[in-house]
Amino acid sequence: MHDSHRELSPLSRMVAMLALIVAGEAIFFLPFVLPRIFRPTLLEVFGLNNLQLGIAFSVYGVMAMWAYFPGGPLADRFAARKLMVVALVATAIGGLALATIPSLAALKVLYGFWGVTTILLFWAPLIRATRAWGGAQLPGRAFGILDGGRGLVAAAIGSGAVALFAVFMPSDVQTATLDQQTAALRQVVFLFSGITLAAAVLVWFALPRLTPALDEPQQLYRPGGILRVLRMPTVWLQTIVVVCAYVGYKGLDDVSLYAHEVLRFDEVQAARVGTLSMWVRPFAAVAAGILGDRFGVARMTTLSLLVFGIGSVVVAAGVFRPGMTLFFFATLIATSGAVFALRGLYYAMMEAGRVPFGDTGSAVGIVSVVGYTPDVFMGPLMGVLLDRWPGELGHQLLFAMLALCAFVGLVAAVLFWRITPAEPLGRDG
């Protein structure tokens, strides 16, 4: 049964994985990568404060929470490539709406729309198609390649977007008028929309023969499966780790604004800081997967949370001053690396925690619904902290909160480590 993925030739398999990687990242360019890299400019052009942008993210998060569970059965009923193509095209059309620089009310509606297109129609088909690609033999490698590849795509396209943005900005960035900023940002929106549409075309032609591999019996949402999973302490500990790690991931949205406001970087330099953080992801995610197989997922998760916590404490302590660039970049790379390593280890924890294969979907549903709640609360929380305490203090409070989350996650990871079987390599069956 799990041999069905071998019907594809090696070249077809490579192209299929490439399509999954490109689509898996392109779908999130408009809602998340754009504000991550260009946050200072986005706030200026749309006339928003941090809280207002955070509320738009929160609308997305609420819609996404609603979408995780029904997305699973939908992916069981319809071919992955059809759902993914519809999701990509709809998301790209949303980009055209963003390019009109809509009002705050319309922006919230747009983010709610993206919550449906990126999660209900896309997330479960992506996970399922990736599992089909890996089969029973290579599930870890499949997800490692997916997340590392997605990171590489995000960093490469992000760097290209910064270069494009710089072309449309005056040579002295500080003198840019609002019209110039708007025109430059609009070009980036068009670039991201075009890439999202191109990803839809790639998926349509690259995935047609992947569907036969999707015939494994799916027991995603059987009540018995959900109840079994809910009784597993490892799943709850994993969920706590995911929440804390995801808070860290959302917190990285602040690095470009931090560089701009505290270290006095101009808008192009600040955007480059945002992309540097993203360049760490492909290396950290793949390395974490390999090291997790070698030394144990629980051990690597614990170490990653420790590094994430230390990095957050350093920023929260307010030690950085304009000119301390090397120390800042070293801290940024280490902290980003730890956060992205955790993303590479999320789903591997299920195997370490001995979640039965047939209950994987139920576990993914529970972990996703609870674990991704930072999509709902982190945007407004960051907005309140950064707007109520403008300047460095707001950033320090934000990173103090990240440090607290890292500590909570660390406790959960140590408990997970204590109660899971010791042999990290026991997956020969």
Coordinates of C-alpha atoms in Angstrom, one line a residue:
M1 CA 0.0 0.0 0.0
H2 CA 2.7 2.4 0.9
D3 CA 4.6 1.4 -2.3
S4 CA 2.1 3.5 -4.4
H5 CA 4.3 6.5 -4.1
R6 CA 7.0 4.6 -6.1
E7 CA 4.8 4.8 -9.3
L8 CA 6.3 8.2 -9.8
S9 CA 9.7 8.4 -11.5
P10 CA 12.6 10.0 -9.5
L11 CA 12.3 13.1 -11.6
S12 CA 8.5 13.3 -11.2
R13 CA 9.0 12.9 -7.4
M14 CA 11.5 15.7 -7.4
V15 CA 9.2 18.0 -9.3
A16 CA 6.2 17.1 -7.1
M17 CA 8.2 17.9 -3.9
L18 CA 9.4 21.2 -5.5
A19 CA 5.7 22.1 -6.2
L20 CA 4.7 21.3 -2.6
I21 CA 7.6 23.4 -1.3
V22 CA 6.9 26.4 -3.6
A23 CA 3.2 26.3 -3.0
G24 CA 3.6 25.6 0.7
E25 CA 5.4 28.9 1.1
A26 CA 3.9 31.0 -1.7
I27 CA 0.4 30.7 -0.1
F28 CA 1.7 32.6 2.9
F29 CA 3.6 35.4 1.1
L30 CA 0.8 37.9 1.0
P31 CA -0.7 37.5 4.5
F32 CA 2.6 37.0 6.5
V33 CA 5.9 37.3 4.6
L34 CA 5.0 40.8 3.4
P35 CA 4.3 42.3 6.8
R36 CA 7.3 40.4 8.3
I37 CA 9.8 42.0 5.9
F38 CA 8.2 45.4 5.3
R39 CA 6.4 46.0 8.5
P40 CA 7.6 49.7 9.0
T41 CA 6.6 50.6 5.4
L42 CA 3.4 48.7 5.6
L43 CA 2.3 50.6 8.7
E44 CA 3.2 53.9 7.1
V45 CA 1.5 53.2 3.7
F46 CA -1.7 51.8 5.3
G47 CA -1.8 54.4 8.0
L48 CA -1.9 51.8 10.7
N49 CA -0.5 51.3 14.2
N50 CA 0.8 48.0 15.4
L51 CA -2.4 47.1 17.2
Q52 CA -4.6 47.7 14.1
L53 CA -2.3 45.4 12.0
G54 CA -2.3 42.9 14.9
I55 CA -6.2 42.8 14.8
A56 CA -6.1 42.0 11.1
F57 CA -3.8 39.1 11.9
S58 CA -6.2 38.1 14.6
V59 CA -9.1 37.9 12.2
Y60 CA -7.0 35.6 10.1
G61 CA -6.2 33.5 13.2
V62 CA -9.9 33.1 14.2
M63 CA -10.9 32.0 10.7
A64 CA -7.9 29.6 10.6
M65 CA -8.9 28.1 13.9
W66 CA -12.4 27.5 12.5
A67 CA -10.9 26.0 9.3
Y68 CA -8.4 23.4 10.6
F69 CA -10.9 20.6 11.4
P70 CA -13.2 20.8 8.4
G71 CA -10.1 21.1 6.2
G72 CA -9.2 17.5 7.0
P73 CA -12.3 15.7 5.7
L74 CA -12.3 18.1 2.7
A75 CA -8.8 16.9 1.9
D76 CA -10.0 13.3 2.1
R77 CA -12.8 13.8 -0.4
F78 CA -11.1 15.9 -3.1
A79 CA -7.7 15.6 -4.9
A80 CA -5.0 17.6 -3.1
R81 CA -3.9 19.4 -6.3
K82 CA -7.4 20.7 -7.0
L83 CA -7.9 22.1 -3.5
M84 CA -4.4 23.6 -3.5
V85 CA -4.8 25.3 -6.9
V86 CA -8.1 26.8 -5.9
A87 CA -6.5 28.1 -2.7
L88 CA -3.5 29.6 -4.4
V89 CA -5.6 31.3 -7.1
A90 CA -8.0 32.8 -4.5
T91 CA -5.1 33.9 -2.3
A92 CA -3.4 35.7 -5.3
I93 CA -6.6 37.5 -6.1
G94 CA -6.6 38.7 -2.6
G95 CA -3.2 40.3 -3.3
L96 CA -4.8 42.4 -6.1
A97 CA -7.2 43.7 -3.5
L98 CA -4.3 44.5 -1.1
A99 CA -2.6 46.5 -3.9
T100 CA -5.5 49.0 -3.9
I101 CA -4.3 49.9 -0.3
P102 CA -7.8 49.2 1.2
S103 CA -9.2 50.7 4.4
L104 CA -8.6 49.0 7.8
A105 CA -12.1 47.4 7.7
A106 CA -11.5 46.0 4.2
L107 CA -8.0 44.8 5.3
K108 CA -9.6 42.8 8.2
V109 CA -12.1 41.2 5.7
L110 CA -9.2 40.4 3.4
Y111 CA -7.3 38.7 6.2
G112 CA -10.4 36.7 7.1
F113 CA -10.7 35.6 3.5
W114 CA -7.0 34.5 3.5
G115 CA -7.7 32.5 6.7
V116 CA -10.2 30.4 4.7
T117 CA -8.1 30.1 1.5
T118 CA -4.8 29.2 3.2
I119 CA -6.1 26.8 5.9
L120 CA -9.5 25.3 4.9
L121 CA -8.5 24.7 1.3
F122 CA -4.8 24.2 1.6
W123 CA -3.2 23.1 4.9
A124 CA -4.6 19.6 5.2
P125 CA -4.0 18.8 1.4
L126 CA -0.4 20.0 1.7
I127 CA 0.3 17.8 4.8
R128 CA -1.5 14.9 3.2
A129 CA 0.3 15.2 -0.2
T130 CA 3.6 15.4 1.7
R131 CA 2.9 12.3 3.6
A132 CA 1.9 10.6 0.4
W133 CA 5.2 11.7 -1.1
G134 CA 7.2 10.2 1.8
G135 CA 5.1 7.1 2.1
A136 CA 5.6 4.9 5.2
Q137 CA 9.4 4.8 4.7
L138 CA 10.4 8.5 4.6
P139 CA 7.9 10.6 6.6
G140 CA 10.6 12.4 8.5
R141 CA 12.7 13.2 5.5
A142 CA 9.5 14.4 3.6
F143 CA 8.6 16.9 6.3
G144 CA 12.2 18.0 6.8
I145 CA 12.6 18.7 3.1
L146 CA 9.2 20.4 3.0
D147 CA 10.0 22.9 5.8
G148 CA 13.6 23.4 4.9
G149 CA 12.6 24.0 1.3
R150 CA 9.8 26.3 2.2
G151 CA 12.3 28.3 4.3
L152 CA 14.7 28.5 1.4
V153 CA 11.9 29.7 -1.0
A154 CA 10.8 32.4 1.6
A155 CA 14.3 33.7 2.1
A156 CA 15.2 33.8 -1.6
I157 CA 11.9 35.5 -2.7
G158 CA 12.1 37.8 0.4
S159 CA 15.6 38.9 -0.6
G160 CA 14.4 39.5 -4.2
A161 CA 11.4 41.5 -2.9
V162 CA 13.8 43.7 -0.8
A163 CA 15.9 44.3 -3.9
L164 CA 12.8 45.2 -5.9
F165 CA 11.6 47.5 -3.1
A166 CA 15.0 49.2 -3.0
V167 CA 14.8 49.9 -6.8
F168 CA 11.5 51.7 -6.4
M169 CA 12.7 53.7 -3.4
P170 CA 14.9 56.9 -3.7
S171 CA 18.6 56.4 -3.2
D172 CA 18.3 58.2 0.1
V173 CA 15.6 56.0 1.6
Q174 CA 14.9 58.4 4.5
T175 CA 13.6 61.1 2.1
A176 CA 11.0 58.8 0.5
T177 CA 7.6 60.4 0.2
L178 CA 4.4 58.4 1.1
D179 CA 3.6 58.1 -2.6
Q180 CA 7.1 56.6 -3.3
Q181 CA 6.7 54.2 -0.4
T182 CA 3.2 53.2 -1.6
A183 CA 4.4 52.6 -5.2
A184 CA 7.4 50.5 -4.0
L185 CA 5.2 48.4 -1.7
R186 CA 2.6 47.9 -4.4
Q187 CA 5.3 46.4 -6.7
V188 CA 6.2 43.9 -4.0
V189 CA 2.5 43.0 -3.6
F190 CA 2.2 42.4 -7.4
L191 CA 5.4 40.3 -7.3
F192 CA 4.0 38.1 -4.4
S193 CA 0.6 37.7 -6.2
G194 CA 2.4 36.7 -9.4
I195 CA 4.5 34.1 -7.6
T196 CA 1.3 32.7 -5.9
L197 CA -0.4 32.3 -9.3
A198 CA 2.7 30.7 -10.7
A199 CA 2.7 28.2 -7.8
A200 CA -0.9 27.3 -8.7
V201 CA 0.2 26.4 -12.3
L202 CA 3.2 24.4 -11.0
V203 CA 1.0 22.4 -8.6
W204 CA -1.6 21.7 -11.4
F205 CA 1.0 20.2 -13.7
A206 CA 3.4 18.6 -11.1
L207 CA 0.9 16.8 -8.8
P208 CA -1.5 15.0 -11.1
R209 CA -0.1 11.5 -10.5
L210 CA 0.5 12.0 -6.8
T211 CA -3.1 11.2 -6.0
P212 CA -2.9 7.4 -6.2
A213 CA -0.5 7.5 -3.3
L214 CA -3.3 9.1 -1.2
D215 CA -5.3 5.9 -0.8
E216 CA -4.1 5.0 2.7
P217 CA -7.0 4.4 5.0
Q218 CA -7.6 7.7 6.7
Q219 CA -8.9 7.6 10.3
L220 CA -8.5 11.3 10.8
Y221 CA -11.6 12.3 12.6
R222 CA -13.1 9.1 14.1
P223 CA -14.4 10.0 17.6
G224 CA -12.4 7.1 19.0
G225 CA -9.2 8.5 17.5
I226 CA -9.8 11.9 19.0
L227 CA -10.6 10.5 22.4
R228 CA -7.5 8.3 22.4
V229 CA -5.3 11.2 21.4
L230 CA -6.9 13.4 24.1
R231 CA -5.9 10.9 26.7
M232 CA -2.2 11.0 25.7
P233 CA -0.1 13.3 27.9
T234 CA 2.6 13.4 25.2
V235 CA 0.1 15.1 22.8
W236 CA -0.7 17.8 25.4
L237 CA 3.0 18.4 26.2
Q238 CA 3.6 18.6 22.4
T239 CA 0.8 21.1 22.1
I240 CA 2.3 23.3 24.8
V241 CA 5.7 23.1 23.0
V242 CA 4.0 24.1 19.7
V243 CA 2.2 27.1 21.3
C244 CA 5.4 28.4 22.9
A245 CA 7.5 27.8 19.7
Y246 CA 4.8 29.4 17.6
V247 CA 4.7 32.5 19.9
G248 CA 8.5 32.7 19.2
Y249 CA 7.9 32.4 15.4
K250 CA 5.3 35.2 15.5
G251 CA 7.6 37.3 17.7
L252 CA 10.2 37.3 15.0
D253 CA 7.9 39.5 13.1
D254 CA 9.2 42.3 15.3
V255 CA 12.9 42.1 14.3
S256 CA 12.7 44.4 11.3
L257 CA 10.8 47.1 13.4
Y258 CA 13.3 46.6 16.3
A259 CA 16.2 47.2 14.0
H260 CA 14.5 50.3 12.6
E261 CA 13.4 51.8 15.9
V262 CA 16.2 50.7 18.3
L263 CA 19.3 50.3 16.2
R264 CA 18.3 53.1 13.8
F265 CA 18.5 51.0 10.6
D266 CA 16.7 52.7 7.6
E267 CA 13.7 50.9 6.0
V268 CA 15.7 48.9 3.4
Q269 CA 18.3 47.8 6.0
A270 CA 15.5 46.9 8.4
A271 CA 13.8 44.8 5.7
R272 CA 17.2 43.0 5.1
V273 CA 17.2 42.1 8.8
G274 CA 13.8 40.5 8.4
T275 CA 15.1 38.4 5.5
L276 CA 18.3 37.5 7.3
S277 CA 16.2 35.9 10.0
M278 CA 14.4 33.9 7.2
W279 CA 17.6 32.7 5.7
V280 CA 18.3 30.9 8.9
R281 CA 15.2 28.7 8.5
P282 CA 16.1 26.2 5.8
F283 CA 19.4 25.3 7.5
A284 CA 17.9 25.2 11.0
A285 CA 14.8 23.1 10.0
V286 CA 16.8 20.5 8.0
A287 CA 19.6 20.3 10.7
A288 CA 17.1 19.9 13.4
G289 CA 15.4 17.0 11.6
I290 CA 18.8 15.2 11.1
L291 CA 20.0 15.9 14.6
G292 CA 16.6 14.9 16.0
D293 CA 16.9 11.5 14.3
R294 CA 20.5 11.2 15.6
F295 CA 20.2 12.4 19.2
G296 CA 16.4 12.2 19.9
V297 CA 13.6 14.7 19.1
A298 CA 12.9 15.5 22.8
R299 CA 16.6 16.3 23.4
M300 CA 16.8 18.6 20.4
T301 CA 13.5 20.3 21.2
T302 CA 14.7 21.0 24.8
L303 CA 18.0 22.5 23.5
S304 CA 16.2 24.7 20.9
L305 CA 13.8 26.1 23.5
L306 CA 16.8 26.9 25.8
V307 CA 18.6 28.8 23.1
F308 CA 15.3 30.6 22.1
G309 CA 14.9 31.6 25.8
I310 CA 18.4 32.9 26.2
G311 CA 18.3 34.9 23.0
S312 CA 15.0 36.5 24.1
V313 CA 16.4 37.4 27.5
V314 CA 19.4 39.1 25.9
V315 CA 17.0 41.4 23.8
A316 CA 14.7 41.9 26.7
A317 CA 17.6 43.1 28.8
G318 CA 18.1 46.0 26.5
V319 CA 21.8 45.5 25.8
F320 CA 21.8 46.5 22.2
R321 CA 22.7 50.0 21.0
P322 CA 23.1 51.5 17.6
G323 CA 26.4 50.3 16.2
M324 CA 26.4 46.9 18.0
T325 CA 25.6 45.2 14.8
L326 CA 27.7 42.1 15.1
F327 CA 26.4 41.1 18.5
F328 CA 22.8 41.9 17.4
F329 CA 23.2 39.7 14.3
A330 CA 24.8 36.8 16.3
T331 CA 21.9 36.9 18.7
L332 CA 19.3 37.2 15.9
I333 CA 20.8 34.2 14.0
A334 CA 21.0 32.0 17.2
T335 CA 17.4 32.9 18.3
S336 CA 15.9 32.5 14.8
G337 CA 17.8 29.2 14.4
A338 CA 16.3 27.9 17.6
V339 CA 12.8 29.0 16.6
F340 CA 13.0 27.5 13.1
A341 CA 14.6 24.3 14.5
L342 CA 11.4 23.9 16.6
R343 CA 9.3 24.2 13.5
G344 CA 11.3 21.3 12.0
L345 CA 10.7 19.2 15.1
Y346 CA 6.9 19.9 15.6
Y347 CA 5.5 16.9 13.9
A348 CA 8.4 14.5 14.6
M349 CA 7.4 14.7 18.3
M350 CA 4.3 12.6 17.4
E351 CA 6.5 9.7 16.5
A352 CA 8.7 10.2 19.6
G353 CA 5.5 10.3 21.7
R354 CA 4.2 7.1 20.1
V355 CA 1.0 8.5 18.6
P356 CA -0.6 5.6 16.6
F357 CA -0.2 6.2 12.9
G358 CA -4.0 5.8 12.3
D359 CA -4.6 8.6 14.9
T360 CA -2.0 11.0 13.3
G361 CA -4.8 13.2 11.7
S362 CA -6.7 13.5 15.0
A363 CA -3.4 14.5 16.8
V364 CA -2.5 17.0 14.0
G365 CA -6.0 18.5 14.3
I366 CA -5.8 19.0 18.1
V367 CA -2.2 20.2 18.1
S368 CA -3.0 22.7 15.2
V369 CA -6.2 24.1 16.7
V370 CA -4.5 24.8 20.1
G371 CA -0.9 25.1 19.0
Y372 CA -1.6 27.8 16.4
T373 CA -3.7 30.0 18.7
P374 CA -0.9 32.6 18.6
D375 CA -2.3 33.5 15.2
V376 CA -5.3 34.9 17.1
F377 CA -3.6 36.7 20.1
M378 CA 0.0 37.5 19.2
G379 CA -0.8 40.3 16.7
P380 CA -2.9 42.4 19.0
L381 CA -0.6 41.6 22.0
M382 CA 2.4 42.8 20.0
G383 CA 0.5 45.8 18.9
V384 CA -0.5 46.8 22.5
L385 CA 3.1 46.3 23.8
L386 CA 4.7 48.3 20.9
D387 CA 2.1 51.1 20.8
R388 CA 1.6 51.6 24.5
W389 CA 5.3 51.6 25.2
P390 CA 6.9 53.1 22.1
G391 CA 10.6 52.8 21.4
E392 CA 12.9 50.3 23.0
L393 CA 10.8 49.5 26.1
G394 CA 7.9 48.0 24.0
H395 CA 10.4 45.7 22.3
Q396 CA 12.0 44.7 25.6
L397 CA 8.5 43.8 27.1
L398 CA 7.7 41.8 24.0
F399 CA 10.9 39.8 24.2
A400 CA 10.5 39.3 27.9
M401 CA 7.1 37.7 27.1
L402 CA 8.9 35.5 24.5
A403 CA 11.4 34.5 27.1
L404 CA 8.6 33.5 29.5
C405 CA 7.0 31.4 26.7
A406 CA 10.3 29.7 26.0
F407 CA 10.6 28.8 29.7
V408 CA 7.1 27.3 29.8
G409 CA 7.9 25.3 26.6
L410 CA 11.2 24.2 28.1
V411 CA 9.4 22.7 31.1
A412 CA 6.9 20.9 28.8
A413 CA 9.8 19.6 26.6
V414 CA 11.7 18.3 29.6
L415 CA 8.5 16.5 30.9
F416 CA 8.0 15.1 27.3
W417 CA 11.6 13.9 27.4
R418 CA 11.1 12.2 30.8
I419 CA 8.0 10.2 29.8
T420 CA 8.9 9.2 26.2
P421 CA 10.8 6.0 25.5
A422 CA 14.6 6.5 25.5
E423 CA 15.4 5.0 22.1
P424 CA 15.3 7.8 19.5
L425 CA 16.0 5.6 16.6
G426 CA 13.3 3.0 17.1
R427 CA 11.6 3.5 13.8
D428 CA 12.8 0.5 11.8
G429 CA 9.3 -1.0 11.7

